[in-house]
Tab-separated table of C-alpha atoms and ligand atoms in Angstrom:
chain	number	residue	atom	x	y	z
Q	667	MET	CA	92.592	73.252	136.618
Q	668	GLN	CA	93.857	76.481	138.174
Q	669	LYS	CA	91.295	79.291	138.219
Q	670	ARG	CA	92.108	82.998	138.410
Q	671	LYS	CA	89.947	86.029	138.951
Q	672	LEU	CA	91.753	87.920	136.204
Q	673	ILE	CA	94.063	86.924	133.396
Q	674	ILE	CA	95.850	89.491	131.242
Q	675	ILE	CA	97.238	88.519	127.865
Q	676	GLY	CA	100.018	90.779	126.639
Q	677	SER	CA	103.217	92.377	127.863
Q	678	GLY	CA	103.299	95.937	126.567
Q	679	PRO	CA	102.364	99.170	128.359
Q	680	ALA	CA	98.632	98.331	128.285
Q	681	ALA	CA	99.063	94.849	129.760
Q	682	HIS	CA	101.435	95.911	132.525
Q	683	THR	CA	99.426	98.983	133.481
Q	684	ALA	CA	96.347	96.761	133.722
Q	685	ALA	CA	98.397	94.358	135.871
Q	686	ILE	CA	99.626	97.121	138.199
Q	687	TYR	CA	96.089	98.373	138.790
Q	688	ALA	CA	94.604	94.882	139.108
Q	689	ALA	CA	97.317	93.682	141.490
Q	690	ARG	CA	96.846	96.735	143.681
Q	691	ALA	CA	93.120	95.956	143.730
Q	692	ASN	CA	93.966	92.488	145.129
Q	693	LEU	CA	92.858	90.660	141.977
Q	694	ALA	CA	96.116	88.646	141.898
Q	695	PRO	CA	96.368	88.848	138.109
Q	696	LEU	CA	98.101	86.245	136.001
Q	697	LEU	CA	99.790	87.766	132.966
Q	698	TYR	CA	100.856	85.866	129.861
Q	699	GLU	CA	103.831	87.484	128.151
Q	700	GLY	CA	104.132	85.794	124.804
Q	701	PHE	CA	106.751	86.257	122.167
Q	702	GLN	CA	105.241	84.878	118.961
Q	703	ALA	CA	104.023	88.273	117.769
Q	704	GLY	CA	107.317	89.945	118.744
Q	705	PRO	CA	109.476	90.175	121.843
Q	706	ALA	CA	107.839	90.163	125.279
Q	707	GLY	CA	107.402	93.816	126.125
Q	708	GLY	CA	105.792	94.695	122.830
Q	709	GLN	CA	106.667	97.277	120.248
Q	710	LEU	CA	108.775	99.412	122.605
Q	711	MET	CA	111.288	96.573	122.745
Q	712	THR	CA	112.250	97.309	119.149
Q	713	THR	CA	112.523	101.058	119.646
Q	714	THR	CA	115.542	103.022	120.695
Q	715	GLU	CA	114.992	106.167	122.726
Q	716	VAL	CA	111.452	107.045	123.824
Q	717	GLU	CA	111.235	110.808	124.229
Q	718	ASN	CA	107.480	111.276	124.413
Q	719	TYR	CA	106.602	109.123	127.427
Q	720	PRO	CA	105.744	111.627	130.159
Q	721	GLY	CA	107.854	111.509	133.283
Q	722	PHE	CA	111.179	110.977	131.532
Q	723	PRO	CA	112.389	114.470	130.606
Q	724	ASN	CA	115.674	113.103	129.285
Q	725	GLY	CA	114.051	110.211	127.409
Q	726	ILE	CA	114.385	106.532	128.166
Q	727	MET	CA	115.318	103.533	126.035
Q	728	GLY	CA	112.261	101.513	125.000
Q	729	PRO	CA	113.480	98.202	126.517
Q	730	GLU	CA	114.417	99.930	129.781
Q	731	LEU	CA	110.964	101.499	129.997
Q	732	MET	CA	109.394	98.058	129.505
Q	733	ASP	CA	111.688	96.515	132.159
Q	734	ASN	CA	110.372	99.181	134.529
Q	735	PHE	CA	106.757	98.448	133.628
Q	736	ARG	CA	107.327	94.737	134.208
Q	737	ALA	CA	109.176	95.256	137.506
Q	738	GLN	CA	106.336	97.445	138.756
Q	739	SER	CA	103.671	94.871	137.956
Q	740	VAL	CA	105.744	92.112	139.621
Q	741	ARG	CA	106.293	94.335	142.668
Q	742	PHE	CA	102.569	94.417	143.336
Q	743	GLY	CA	102.144	90.679	142.950
Q	744	THR	CA	101.411	89.999	139.277
Q	745	HIS	CA	102.288	86.428	138.389
Q	746	ILE	CA	103.896	86.310	134.939
Q	747	LEU	CA	103.970	83.287	132.652
Q	748	THR	CA	106.411	83.572	129.760
Q	749	GLU	CA	104.514	81.649	127.134
Q	750	ASP	CA	102.289	82.307	124.161
Q	751	VAL	CA	98.555	81.944	124.424
Q	752	GLU	CA	97.659	79.544	121.643
Q	753	TRP	CA	93.888	79.695	121.928
Q	754	VAL	CA	91.143	80.815	124.244
Q	755	ASP	CA	87.653	79.438	124.778
Q	756	LEU	CA	85.322	82.325	125.520
Q	757	SER	CA	82.112	80.358	124.880
Q	758	LYS	CA	81.361	80.092	128.593
Q	759	ARG	CA	82.587	81.423	131.935
Q	760	PRO	CA	85.043	80.876	133.405
Q	761	PHE	CA	86.999	81.416	130.192
Q	762	LYS	CA	89.646	78.894	129.268
Q	763	ILE	CA	93.118	80.208	128.381
Q	764	HIS	CA	95.387	77.711	126.696
Q	765	GLY	CA	99.078	78.644	126.764
Q	766	SER	CA	101.930	76.664	125.220
Q	767	ASN	CA	102.502	74.920	128.606
Q	768	THR	CA	99.489	75.684	130.760
Q	769	GLU	CA	95.718	75.804	130.759
Q	770	VAL	CA	94.082	78.197	133.208
Q	771	LEU	CA	90.514	79.355	133.827
Q	772	ALA	CA	89.708	83.050	134.190
Q	773	GLU	CA	86.634	84.787	135.552
Q	774	ALA	CA	87.625	87.944	133.696
Q	775	LEU	CA	90.064	88.520	130.873
Q	776	ILE	CA	91.967	91.554	129.586
Q	777	ILE	CA	93.347	91.223	126.085
Q	778	ALA	CA	96.284	93.525	125.412
Q	779	THR	CA	98.108	91.658	122.672
Q	780	GLY	CA	98.934	94.765	120.659
Q	781	ALA	CA	99.433	95.155	116.971
Q	782	THR	CA	102.338	94.483	114.720
Q	783	ALA	CA	103.468	97.080	112.185
Q	784	LYS	CA	103.427	95.529	108.755
Q	785	ARG	CA	106.695	95.352	106.908
Q	786	LEU	CA	107.591	94.583	103.316
Q	787	ASP	CA	110.067	91.940	102.316
Q	788	ILE	CA	112.482	94.257	100.501
Q	789	GLU	CA	116.098	93.373	99.827
Q	790	GLY	CA	118.233	95.232	102.405
Q	791	ALA	CA	115.283	95.945	104.734
Q	792	ARG	CA	115.195	92.590	106.476
Q	793	ASP	CA	116.301	91.610	109.980
Q	794	GLY	CA	120.090	91.476	110.030
Q	795	GLU	CA	120.270	93.866	107.050
Q	796	PHE	CA	119.226	97.526	107.561
Q	797	TRP	CA	116.164	96.839	109.727
Q	798	GLN	CA	116.580	99.189	112.715
Q	799	LYS	CA	119.682	100.653	111.046
Q	800	GLY	CA	117.702	103.219	109.141
Q	801	VAL	CA	114.706	101.061	108.225
Q	802	THR	CA	111.866	101.225	110.722
Q	803	ALA	CA	108.104	100.947	110.921
Q	804	CYS	CA	107.454	103.817	113.314
Q	805	ALA	CA	108.409	107.376	112.421
Q	806	VAL	CA	106.957	108.775	115.640
Q	807	CYS	CA	109.086	106.382	117.738
Q	808	ASP	CA	112.309	106.566	115.758
Q	809	GLY	CA	112.178	109.665	113.554
Q	810	ALA	CA	114.122	111.936	115.879
Q	811	ALA	CA	117.164	109.641	115.956
Q	812	PRO	CA	120.373	111.420	114.892
Q	813	ILE	CA	120.894	109.210	111.810
Q	814	PHE	CA	117.775	110.689	110.194
Q	815	ARG	CA	118.598	114.354	110.777
Q	816	GLY	CA	119.183	116.403	107.639
Q	817	GLN	CA	118.790	113.322	105.427
Q	818	PRO	CA	116.407	112.471	102.565
Q	819	LEU	CA	113.848	110.091	104.095
Q	820	PHE	CA	111.433	107.700	102.362
Q	821	VAL	CA	108.023	106.761	103.727
Q	822	ILE	CA	106.301	103.794	102.080
Q	823	GLY	CA	102.499	103.880	101.965
Q	824	GLY	CA	99.617	106.090	100.911
Q	825	GLY	CA	97.269	106.063	103.913
Q	826	ASP	CA	96.826	108.379	106.878
Q	827	SER	CA	99.828	106.825	108.611
Q	828	ALA	CA	102.085	107.572	105.641
Q	829	VAL	CA	101.076	111.216	105.317
Q	830	GLU	CA	101.111	111.714	109.068
Q	831	GLU	CA	104.535	110.128	109.437
Q	832	ALA	CA	105.887	112.084	106.463
Q	833	THR	CA	104.616	115.318	107.992
Q	834	PHE	CA	106.161	114.384	111.337
Q	835	LEU	CA	109.494	113.624	109.660
Q	836	THR	CA	109.695	117.086	108.067
Q	837	LYS	CA	111.042	118.236	111.431
Q	838	TYR	CA	114.105	116.076	110.968
Q	839	GLY	CA	114.746	115.129	107.338
Q	840	SER	CA	116.049	117.374	104.550
Q	841	LYS	CA	113.357	116.075	102.197
Q	842	ILE	CA	110.615	113.504	102.712
Q	843	TYR	CA	109.508	111.262	99.867
Q	844	ILE	CA	106.254	109.338	100.128
Q	845	VAL	CA	106.659	106.251	97.974
Q	846	HIS	CA	103.217	105.086	96.943
Q	847	ARG	CA	102.358	102.172	94.688
Q	848	ARG	CA	99.358	103.936	93.118
Q	849	ASP	CA	98.576	107.367	91.665
Q	850	GLU	CA	96.110	108.300	94.390
Q	851	LEU	CA	96.433	108.517	98.150
Q	852	ARG	CA	94.175	106.522	100.420
Q	853	ALA	CA	94.690	109.078	103.214
Q	854	SER	CA	91.889	111.384	104.329
Q	855	LYS	CA	91.664	114.549	102.236
Q	856	ILE	CA	92.554	116.951	104.983
Q	857	MET	CA	95.671	115.058	106.072
Q	858	ALA	CA	96.733	114.408	102.485
Q	859	GLU	CA	96.341	118.080	101.539
Q	860	ARG	CA	98.388	119.193	104.519
Q	861	ALA	CA	101.174	116.827	103.543
Q	862	LEU	CA	101.053	117.581	99.838
Q	863	LYS	CA	101.443	121.279	100.312
Q	864	HIS	CA	104.403	120.930	102.634
Q	865	PRO	CA	107.483	122.193	100.783
Q	866	LYS	CA	109.639	119.341	102.091
Q	867	ILE	CA	107.274	116.530	101.020
Q	868	GLU	CA	107.159	114.991	97.563
Q	869	VAL	CA	105.148	111.948	96.510
Q	870	LEU	CA	106.745	109.433	94.187
Q	871	TRP	CA	103.584	108.106	92.542
Q	872	ASN	CA	103.310	104.566	91.178
Q	873	CYS	CA	106.625	103.698	92.757
Q	874	VAL	CA	108.039	100.976	94.963
Q	875	ILE	CA	111.355	100.626	96.764
Q	876	GLU	CA	113.078	97.561	95.408
Q	877	LYS	CA	116.274	97.617	97.399
Q	878	VAL	CA	117.823	99.363	100.406
Q	879	MET	CA	121.587	99.863	100.386
Q	880	GLY	CA	124.220	101.297	102.724
Q	881	ASP	CA	127.226	100.525	104.871
Q	882	SER	CA	126.599	100.406	108.621
Q	883	ILE	CA	123.387	102.412	108.067
Q	884	VAL	CA	121.080	103.163	105.133
Q	885	ARG	CA	122.645	105.321	102.410
Q	886	LYS	CA	120.642	104.658	99.235
Q	887	VAL	CA	117.404	103.234	97.932
Q	888	GLN	CA	116.591	101.743	94.566
Q	889	ILE	CA	113.184	102.840	93.348
Q	890	LYS	CA	111.123	101.420	90.519
Q	891	ASN	CA	108.353	103.267	88.723
Q	892	LEU	CA	105.654	100.660	88.135
Q	893	GLN	CA	104.255	102.505	85.102
Q	894	THR	CA	107.474	103.096	83.205
Q	895	ASP	CA	109.585	100.282	84.713
Q	896	GLN	CA	112.312	102.884	85.147
Q	897	VAL	CA	114.677	102.143	88.019
Q	898	GLU	CA	116.713	104.826	89.785
Q	899	THR	CA	118.933	105.009	92.826
Q	900	ARG	CA	118.563	107.919	95.231
Q	901	PRO	CA	120.512	108.916	98.336
Q	902	ALA	CA	118.588	108.028	101.498
Q	903	GLY	CA	119.049	108.297	105.238
Q	904	GLY	CA	116.003	106.295	106.239
Q	905	VAL	CA	113.096	104.156	105.094
Q	906	PHE	CA	109.851	104.099	107.067
Q	907	PHE	CA	107.146	101.496	106.484
Q	908	ALA	CA	103.719	103.063	106.963
Q	909	ILE	CA	101.585	100.408	105.339
Q	910	GLY	CA	99.345	99.719	108.296
Q	911	HIS	CA	99.286	97.550	111.384
Q	912	GLN	CA	97.979	94.089	111.991
Q	913	PRO	CA	96.229	93.723	115.346
Q	914	ASN	CA	97.238	90.507	117.098
Q	915	THR	CA	93.800	88.938	117.284
Q	916	ALA	CA	94.175	85.771	115.215
Q	917	PHE	CA	94.188	83.573	118.357
Q	918	LEU	CA	90.639	84.749	119.175
Q	919	LYS	CA	89.276	82.882	116.158
Q	920	GLY	CA	86.147	84.993	115.774
Q	921	GLN	CA	84.968	84.749	119.395
Q	922	LEU	CA	84.866	88.522	119.930
Q	923	GLU	CA	83.459	91.300	117.808
Q	924	LEU	CA	86.216	92.903	115.735
Q	925	ASN	CA	86.053	95.895	113.410
Q	926	GLU	CA	86.418	95.492	109.655
Q	927	VAL	CA	90.237	95.433	109.852
Q	928	GLY	CA	90.545	93.101	112.820
Q	929	TYR	CA	90.762	95.421	115.857
Q	930	ILE	CA	88.701	94.415	118.913
Q	931	ARG	CA	85.624	96.586	119.240
Q	932	VAL	CA	85.146	98.129	122.682
Q	933	LYS	CA	82.015	99.814	123.975
Q	934	ASN	CA	81.968	103.606	123.974
Q	935	GLY	CA	83.573	105.073	127.065
Q	936	SER	CA	84.843	101.765	128.430
Q	937	MET	CA	87.164	98.911	127.573
Q	938	ALA	CA	84.365	96.304	127.586
Q	939	THR	CA	84.239	94.093	124.500
Q	940	SER	CA	81.238	92.345	122.983
Q	941	LEU	CA	81.523	89.632	125.669
Q	942	PRO	CA	80.783	90.417	129.332
Q	943	GLY	CA	83.905	89.795	131.408
Q	944	VAL	CA	86.290	90.287	128.494
Q	945	PHE	CA	88.071	93.629	128.207
Q	946	ALA	CA	90.600	94.930	125.690
Q	947	ALA	CA	93.341	97.525	126.064
Q	948	GLY	CA	96.141	99.041	124.035
Q	949	ASP	CA	96.814	98.777	120.334
Q	950	VAL	CA	94.723	95.630	119.866
Q	951	GLN	CA	91.647	97.864	120.136
Q	952	ASP	CA	93.143	101.139	118.889
Q	953	PRO	CA	93.648	101.744	115.179
Q	954	THR	CA	94.105	105.478	115.695
Q	955	TYR	CA	96.484	106.658	118.446
Q	956	ARG	CA	98.776	103.670	118.999
Q	957	GLN	CA	101.055	105.414	121.496
Q	958	ALA	CA	102.647	103.861	124.590
Q	959	VAL	CA	100.972	106.422	126.810
Q	960	THR	CA	97.510	105.860	125.321
Q	961	ALA	CA	98.026	102.104	125.629
Q	962	ALA	CA	98.939	102.513	129.302
Q	963	GLY	CA	95.866	104.697	129.848
Q	964	THR	CA	93.532	102.105	128.369
Q	965	GLY	CA	95.271	99.373	130.409
Q	966	CYS	CA	94.334	101.287	133.548
Q	967	MET	CA	90.747	101.665	132.282
Q	968	ALA	CA	90.476	97.947	131.474
Q	969	ALA	CA	91.656	96.967	134.961
Q	970	LEU	CA	89.192	99.329	136.626
Q	971	ASP	CA	86.395	98.056	134.362
Q	972	ALA	CA	87.309	94.430	135.126
Q	973	GLU	CA	87.398	95.102	138.875
Q	974	LYS	CA	83.995	96.760	138.734
Q	975	TRP	CA	82.566	93.910	136.667
Q	976	LEU	CA	83.929	91.246	139.057
Q	977	ASN	CA	82.409	93.125	142.004
Q	978	HIS	CA	79.124	93.467	140.169
Q	979	MET	CA	79.103	89.712	139.490
Q	980	GLY	CA	79.863	89.047	143.153
Q	981	ILE	CA	83.099	87.219	142.282
Q	982	GLU	CA	85.351	87.494	145.301
E	489	NAP	P1	95.896	102.021	105.567
E	489	NAP	O1	94.853	103.075	105.554
E	489	NAP	O2	95.499	100.609	105.426
E	489	NAP	O3	96.914	102.393	104.410
E	489	NAP	C1	97.980	101.551	104.108
E	489	NAP	C2	98.712	102.132	102.908
E	489	NAP	O4	99.815	101.294	102.659
E	489	NAP	C3	97.835	102.184	101.648
E	489	NAP	O5	98.045	103.378	100.949
E	489	NAP	C4	98.331	100.975	100.872
E	489	NAP	O6	98.332	101.171	99.477
E	489	NAP	C5	99.774	100.871	101.302
E	489	NAP	N1	100.191	99.480	101.232
E	489	NAP	C6	99.616	98.419	101.844
E	489	NAP	N2	100.251	97.291	101.534
E	489	NAP	C7	101.253	97.665	100.690
E	489	NAP	C8	102.251	96.952	100.002
E	489	NAP	N3	102.348	95.623	100.099
E	489	NAP	N4	103.111	97.641	99.227
E	489	NAP	C9	103.012	98.993	99.111
E	489	NAP	N5	102.083	99.720	99.722
E	489	NAP	C10	101.217	99.055	100.509
E	489	NAP	O7	96.787	102.071	106.901
E	489	NAP	P2	97.149	103.318	107.813
E	489	NAP	O8	97.584	104.466	106.995
E	489	NAP	O9	98.077	102.782	108.858
E	489	NAP	O10	95.776	103.677	108.514
E	489	NAP	C11	95.064	102.673	109.258
E	489	NAP	C12	93.848	103.312	109.903
E	489	NAP	O11	94.264	104.227	110.917
E	489	NAP	C13	93.008	104.123	108.933
E	489	NAP	O12	91.671	103.984	109.273
E	489	NAP	C14	93.471	105.532	109.159
E	489	NAP	O13	92.478	106.499	108.835
E	489	NAP	C15	93.762	105.509	110.659
E	489	NAP	N6	94.781	106.500	110.986
E	489	NAP	C16	94.336	107.708	111.410
E	489	NAP	C17	95.240	108.682	111.722
E	489	NAP	C18	94.740	109.989	112.199
E	489	NAP	O14	93.554	110.261	112.057
E	489	NAP	N7	95.576	110.823	112.786
E	489	NAP	C19	96.609	108.459	111.588
E	489	NAP	C20	97.037	107.203	111.137
E	489	NAP	C21	96.097	106.240	110.824
E	489	NAP	P3	96.936	101.260	98.651
E	489	NAP	O15	96.386	102.623	98.960
E	489	NAP	O16	97.391	101.096	97.244
E	489	NAP	O17	96.099	100.147	99.149
C-alpha cells in the first residue's frame, strides 16, 4: 500500500494553504478533495464575490479564488485525488486513509474538511428554487450583494450567528427581521443587546418562515406565528439561514477528541489534535471565526506543526 509522509483531507482555503506550505517543505503532500459534503473547494464555491479576502482590492469570485488556491498547491507539487474519504483508521501509525477508490497510509494527517452551514427545508428555499437567488446561509459572504441593498431582509435563528449576521446586514438592508422559533434568544447577552437596540432590527418571536416566494429573485416570505397560528406574507429581498454549522467530522467515527458540538479540539496555540501526528485546520476546528482568511491561516499553522512533528519523529 502506498505510504505518504503527509495526507491532507479537504479542499478549501485551509487544506490548500496547508498543501502549499507542506509541498514547499518537500513533504510531497497528497490531498483528498472530496465532494460529498459540498463541492470540492469548500464553502467559497457557493459564494459569489469575496470582498474581504486580503490581496484582492476589487474582490474576487469565490470559485475563482479557490481555483487559484488549487493551482498554487499543484504548482508546488501537491498530488490531488478527487475522491471522498470514507473512513480513516487512526488507531495506529501510519494512519490508514480509505478513499472511495484508494487506500493510502500517512505518517501525518491534516484534517481540513470544513463545516457545512445548516439549512432548513422550506418551500422556495431549496436548490433550484431561490437558494443562492436571495436565500443564503452566510450573511458575511453574501450580504453586500446588490440584490439585498435597501431591502427588508430576514435572518432565521436566535443564536450568536443570527444576531451577528443581522447586525452585519443593517449596513445593507432597509430593515432586518430576526425570525426566531422561540420567545428568547440563545445568543450571548452582549451581542443580543447590541442587536436588539439597533433601530433597523426587529425580532419576530415565536415565528417560522413557511415559504419563500419571488420571480427571478426573492420577493416575499410567508411567516407563521407558532403561538397564534397566524400566517402573514411580507415583502422580502433576502433570507439568511443562521441556524448553526455542522462540522464535517462524521467520517472520524469518534477517533479524535471533539467538542460538545462536534468540532475537532486542537491544543492551545497549535493545530495539534488529541492524537499525535494528526492536525486540524479551518472550519472543522473553528466554531467562532469561520472566515476564509482564518482558515488559510490555520492551514499554514497545521502544515508547519506537521513538518515540525515529522522532523521530531525522525520521519524523513
Ligand atoms: P447556535 O448557537 O446553535 O444557534 C442556532 C440557532 O438557530 C438557535 O437559536 C436555534 O433555535 C436556531 N435553530 C436551530 N435549528 C433550527 C430550526 N430547525 N428551525 C429554526 N431555528 C433553528 O448556532 P450559532 O448561532 O451558529 O453559534 C454557534 C457557536 O458559535 C456558538 O457557540 C456561538 O456562541 C458561536 N458564535 C460566536 C460568535 C461570536 O462570538 N462573534 C458569532 C457566531 C457564533 P433555539 O434557540 O430555539 O434552539
